[in-house]
Amino acid sequence: MLYLHTPIITGQDCEGAGEMFQVTTLLSQAENLSNKAAKEIPYQEDFFKRPTFLSVSGQLEAEAYACGLCDVYTFGPTFRAEKSHTQRHLAEFWMVEPEYAFADIHDLSNSAKEYLKYCISYVMKNNMEDLKLFSEKVEKKLIERLNNVLESRFERVTYTEAVDAIMKIQEKKKFEHEIQWGTDLSFEHEKYLTEEICRGPIILSDYPKDTKAFYMRLNDDDRTVAAIDVLVPRIGELIGGSQREERLAVLDARIRAKKLHPENYAWYRDLRKYGTVPHSGFGVGFERLVMMLTGVENIRDVIPFPRTLNHAEFCSHFDSLSRVLLRGFGLSLIHI
């Protein structure tokens, strides 16, 4: 018997009783348009008596567990309402999220590298026939590419060093998106770094604080945070993580700077207020991991029921090849 994951977002009422939670971005858009609209929404009459959302990550709760139980991980569905039509984004996807107590950014970088290498080694040991099929039908040099990742050092590069390298070449090599210090790297920049400069996976670190979340530990320069992204050829960003901010005063300042409401994070602040430890964690998108291991280029072809912008229908994105390949291989990856 196989353990399967079914979609959380649906357009059907399975029981027919109508007692369902509705997923919408219209209310939050109305709140952004005017404070008056926000005040007119009767949240006190709502089911939870306050605004609630589909989770984008289990990280904050995992931190609470890690501070009491040491190393933990969660593997579950996450949701992003990004208006993106790219081949690398889903509205509903699965994330593996380990959280480590007594770990700094260097421990986290090493763990992310070893985790990725373990996944590749496991698949090459247990699913070689499937990899040969993907090499024949999808990506000719798949096995060679995976071996290169296994043998790679995972070059350590800071965000600043990466931006400097791209800016030196962007006059000669025309990118669709120009970059400067303080802006996010686009997929084309990630591909250039991994496929042309380093020719392998890299661990990018120390991002500008204004581009990252409030919980990431502020570095001594007061400009960057202790965050990492693991970038791999063909996929770009595969893993993202950070050392968490354990200093309450700094955390409060970051919450205010991001214009968030401290009362919504009272329990999270208490983890620092009543004693904490240095801790770090990362998240890896399961579907992007499958893409890396199979060579499949469209993320909609590695999940049976893709949920994307303007699309929550039965798997119309699937082509016949994807059905065959996932039946024979993709679902077995769930046991990694």
XYZ file of C-alpha atoms in Angstrom:
336
model
C 0.000 0.000 0.000
C 1.346 3.432 -0.983
C 1.062 6.510 1.231
C -0.077 9.379 -1.029
C -0.446 13.128 -0.687
C -3.684 14.659 -1.965
C -4.273 18.389 -2.633
C -5.350 20.686 0.191
C -6.685 23.344 -2.193
C -9.754 22.078 -3.995
C -12.726 23.314 -6.002
C -14.988 20.442 -4.914
C -17.044 19.715 -1.782
C -16.221 16.065 -1.117
C -18.854 15.566 1.609
C -21.496 17.783 0.034
C -22.316 19.464 3.356
C -20.922 22.897 2.461
C -18.967 23.273 5.730
C -15.705 24.297 4.092
C -13.031 26.944 4.646
C -12.752 29.156 1.584
C -9.358 30.125 0.141
C -9.221 33.687 -1.195
C -6.827 36.614 -1.567
C -9.618 39.133 -2.137
C -10.006 40.064 1.546
C -6.306 40.794 2.026
C -6.308 42.835 -1.178
C -9.243 44.860 0.149
C -7.376 45.491 3.399
C -4.362 46.754 1.478
C -6.532 49.165 -0.498
C -8.005 50.964 2.500
C -8.112 50.867 6.279
C -11.842 51.489 6.067
C -12.354 48.241 4.147
C -10.335 46.363 6.760
C -12.472 47.742 9.599
C -15.677 46.731 7.811
C -14.685 43.060 7.627
C -16.441 41.426 10.631
C -13.642 39.094 11.716
C -15.184 38.713 15.180
C -18.013 36.811 13.512
C -15.594 34.595 11.581
C -14.757 30.992 12.519
C -11.481 31.833 14.283
C -12.517 35.400 15.223
C -9.384 36.767 13.503
C -7.698 36.678 10.068
C -6.122 33.280 9.422
C -4.191 31.931 6.445
C -2.811 28.835 4.786
C 0.729 28.398 6.094
C 3.716 29.349 3.948
C 6.046 27.370 6.235
C 6.105 25.286 9.402
C 9.323 26.978 10.495
C 8.090 29.205 13.341
C 6.392 26.284 15.082
C 9.392 24.030 14.380
C 11.556 26.531 16.247
C 9.405 26.022 19.343
C 9.853 22.269 19.095
C 13.608 22.570 18.483
C 14.093 24.725 21.574
C 12.499 21.967 23.665
C 13.457 18.787 21.832
C 16.697 19.717 20.025
C 16.834 18.675 16.344
C 13.441 18.280 14.626
C 11.966 18.405 11.135
C 8.588 18.807 9.499
C 7.401 17.647 6.067
C 4.103 19.050 4.952
C 2.141 21.157 2.479
C 2.856 24.875 2.194
C 1.114 27.587 0.210
C 2.249 30.739 -1.616
C -0.058 33.221 -3.349
C 2.663 34.447 -5.703
C 1.289 35.533 -9.066
C 3.866 33.562 -11.004
C 3.526 31.609 -14.246
C 7.073 30.192 -14.233
C 7.961 26.515 -14.551
C 9.432 26.588 -11.032
C 6.495 27.799 -8.912
C 3.409 26.186 -7.405
C 0.708 27.653 -5.162
C 0.593 24.413 -3.137
C 3.759 22.409 -2.641
C 5.567 20.299 -0.050
C 8.540 21.311 2.063
C 11.059 19.391 4.143
C 12.056 21.739 6.981
C 14.672 20.663 9.563
C 15.395 22.892 12.548
C 18.619 22.467 14.542
C 19.245 23.576 18.115
C 22.739 24.812 19.032
C 23.560 25.388 15.353
C 24.895 28.470 13.587
C 24.954 29.400 9.905
C 28.095 27.336 9.244
C 26.535 24.203 10.768
C 23.432 24.841 8.682
C 25.423 25.178 5.439
C 27.167 21.869 6.064
C 23.888 20.148 6.916
C 22.173 21.428 3.770
C 25.050 20.162 1.623
C 25.080 16.732 3.274
C 21.289 16.418 3.049
C 21.322 17.081 -0.677
C 24.166 14.648 -1.258
C 22.342 12.003 0.775
C 19.202 12.344 -1.359
C 21.222 11.929 -4.557
C 23.162 8.952 -3.178
C 19.956 7.266 -2.026
C 18.269 7.607 -5.403
C 21.366 6.453 -7.304
C 21.613 3.400 -5.069
C 17.934 2.449 -5.063
C 16.502 3.873 -8.316
C 19.243 3.529 -10.926
C 16.934 1.872 -13.458
C 14.570 4.824 -13.155
C 17.438 7.282 -13.554
C 18.473 5.461 -16.737
C 14.923 5.870 -18.034
C 14.989 9.588 -17.297
C 18.407 9.845 -18.931
C 16.975 8.260 -22.065
C 13.677 10.147 -22.182
C 14.220 13.477 -20.402
C 17.838 14.618 -19.822
C 20.686 12.819 -21.575
C 23.367 13.811 -19.046
C 21.235 13.396 -15.918
C 23.418 10.804 -14.179
C 26.584 12.732 -15.032
C 25.074 15.907 -13.590
C 24.041 14.162 -10.370
C 27.511 12.670 -9.990
C 29.005 16.141 -10.429
C 26.852 17.420 -7.563
C 27.937 14.481 -5.394
C 31.601 15.262 -6.035
C 31.220 19.023 -5.706
C 32.663 21.138 -2.884
C 29.575 23.386 -2.869
C 31.422 26.679 -3.269
C 30.668 29.250 -0.539
C 29.887 32.665 -2.035
C 28.446 35.729 -0.321
C 25.580 37.644 -1.876
C 27.871 40.661 -2.292
C 30.506 38.610 -4.128
C 27.835 37.141 -6.404
C 26.358 40.545 -7.262
C 29.820 41.968 -7.959
C 30.571 39.076 -10.339
C 27.286 39.537 -12.212
C 27.620 43.331 -12.436
C 31.075 42.975 -14.001
C 29.652 40.927 -16.850
C 26.107 42.279 -17.294
C 27.190 44.931 -19.820
C 28.597 42.209 -22.087
C 26.105 39.479 -21.219
C 22.637 40.931 -21.483
C 20.365 39.720 -18.696
C 16.637 40.265 -18.843
C 16.787 41.654 -15.302
C 19.562 44.002 -14.269
C 20.942 43.596 -10.787
C 22.471 45.843 -8.163
C 23.267 45.390 -4.482
C 20.016 45.064 -2.556
C 17.917 43.412 -5.268
C 16.921 39.756 -5.486
C 18.740 37.422 -7.840
C 16.542 36.176 -10.665
C 16.611 32.652 -12.080
C 18.874 33.744 -14.944
C 21.411 35.059 -12.421
C 21.274 31.811 -10.442
C 21.846 29.802 -13.614
C 24.795 32.000 -14.581
C 26.427 31.554 -11.165
C 25.982 27.763 -11.058
C 26.483 26.876 -14.719
C 29.068 29.378 -15.949
C 31.014 30.811 -13.014
C 31.183 28.004 -10.432
C 30.059 25.152 -12.724
C 28.362 23.393 -9.857
C 26.213 23.951 -6.776
C 26.958 26.923 -4.544
C 25.901 28.089 -1.096
C 25.038 31.780 -1.282
C 25.079 33.616 2.051
C 24.760 36.940 3.859
C 21.838 38.581 2.069
C 20.785 42.226 2.548
C 18.529 42.442 5.595
C 15.842 44.399 3.733
C 15.264 41.537 1.284
C 14.874 38.840 3.934
C 12.440 37.897 6.705
C 12.405 39.392 10.210
C 13.487 36.184 11.960
C 16.889 35.890 10.247
C 19.847 36.738 12.498
C 21.297 40.194 11.870
C 25.015 40.147 11.073
C 27.531 42.413 12.791
C 27.642 44.731 9.769
C 23.971 45.678 10.410
C 23.383 45.417 6.634
C 23.100 41.680 6.046
C 21.572 38.632 7.716
C 22.875 35.104 8.332
C 20.858 33.518 5.527
C 21.794 30.930 2.905
C 20.418 29.654 -0.386
C 21.708 26.485 -2.004
C 21.738 26.968 -5.785
C 22.145 24.026 -8.155
C 22.520 23.866 -11.960
C 19.256 23.761 -13.979
C 17.082 24.395 -10.909
C 18.518 27.506 -9.280
C 17.436 27.901 -5.670
C 16.701 24.517 -4.112
C 17.256 25.133 -0.392
C 16.772 28.298 1.630
C 17.521 28.799 5.307
C 19.022 30.938 8.027
C 20.293 31.193 11.538
C 17.400 32.490 13.608
C 17.541 35.741 15.543
C 17.771 34.727 19.220
C 18.249 38.272 20.654
C 14.855 39.604 21.728
C 15.674 43.310 21.350
C 17.027 42.783 17.830
C 14.050 40.589 16.920
C 11.605 43.264 18.118
C 13.395 45.908 16.056
C 13.223 43.703 12.967
C 9.499 43.044 13.482
C 8.845 46.779 13.690
C 11.048 47.482 10.662
C 8.989 45.016 8.619
C 5.784 46.794 9.766
C 4.446 43.605 11.349
C 2.253 43.425 14.444
C 4.253 42.265 17.503
C 1.093 40.943 19.194
C 0.751 38.342 16.431
C 4.175 36.968 17.400
C 3.809 37.033 21.196
C 4.432 33.312 21.637
C 7.383 33.470 19.234
C 8.913 36.364 21.197
C 8.441 34.393 24.430
C 10.843 31.757 23.092
C 13.521 34.445 23.409
C 12.122 36.234 26.454
C 12.231 33.183 28.715
C 15.472 31.663 27.462
C 16.607 30.289 24.138
C 19.590 28.786 22.327
C 21.241 29.564 18.990
C 19.298 27.627 16.365
C 19.060 27.406 12.597
C 16.970 25.721 9.928
C 16.294 25.399 6.231
C 13.527 24.370 3.863
C 13.775 22.370 0.657
C 10.917 22.284 -1.820
C 10.149 18.618 -2.428
C 8.946 19.138 -6.000
C 12.094 21.072 -6.931
C 14.120 18.247 -5.404
C 12.288 15.799 -7.682
C 13.015 18.093 -10.635
C 16.718 18.040 -9.825
C 16.756 14.238 -9.468
C 14.806 13.527 -12.670
C 15.745 16.312 -15.077
C 12.073 17.254 -15.552
C 12.007 20.996 -16.294
C 8.404 21.911 -15.456
C 7.432 21.678 -11.797
C 3.833 20.977 -12.824
C 4.991 17.632 -14.202
C 6.382 16.330 -10.906
C 3.198 16.650 -8.827
C 0.004 14.779 -9.754
C -2.422 17.649 -9.072
C -0.601 20.972 -9.652
C -2.105 24.074 -8.070
C -0.905 27.213 -9.829
C -2.080 30.735 -10.613
C -5.518 30.548 -12.283
C -5.501 26.747 -12.065
C -7.053 24.394 -9.481
C -8.493 21.823 -11.857
C -7.918 18.089 -12.248
C -4.369 17.445 -13.567
C -4.813 18.908 -17.076
C -1.119 19.907 -17.109
C -0.004 16.283 -17.225
C 1.261 14.937 -20.512
C 1.412 11.213 -21.214
C 5.170 10.950 -20.541
C 4.817 12.546 -17.120
C 2.057 10.099 -16.168
C 4.203 7.120 -17.085
C 7.343 8.428 -15.393
C 5.639 9.435 -12.160
C 3.816 6.122 -11.945
C 7.103 4.272 -12.126
C 9.371 6.585 -10.190
C 8.218 9.921 -8.816
C 5.929 8.613 -6.102
C 8.627 6.286 -4.811
C 10.721 9.348 -3.917
C 8.281 10.045 -1.111
C 10.058 7.369 0.925
C 13.419 9.218 0.899
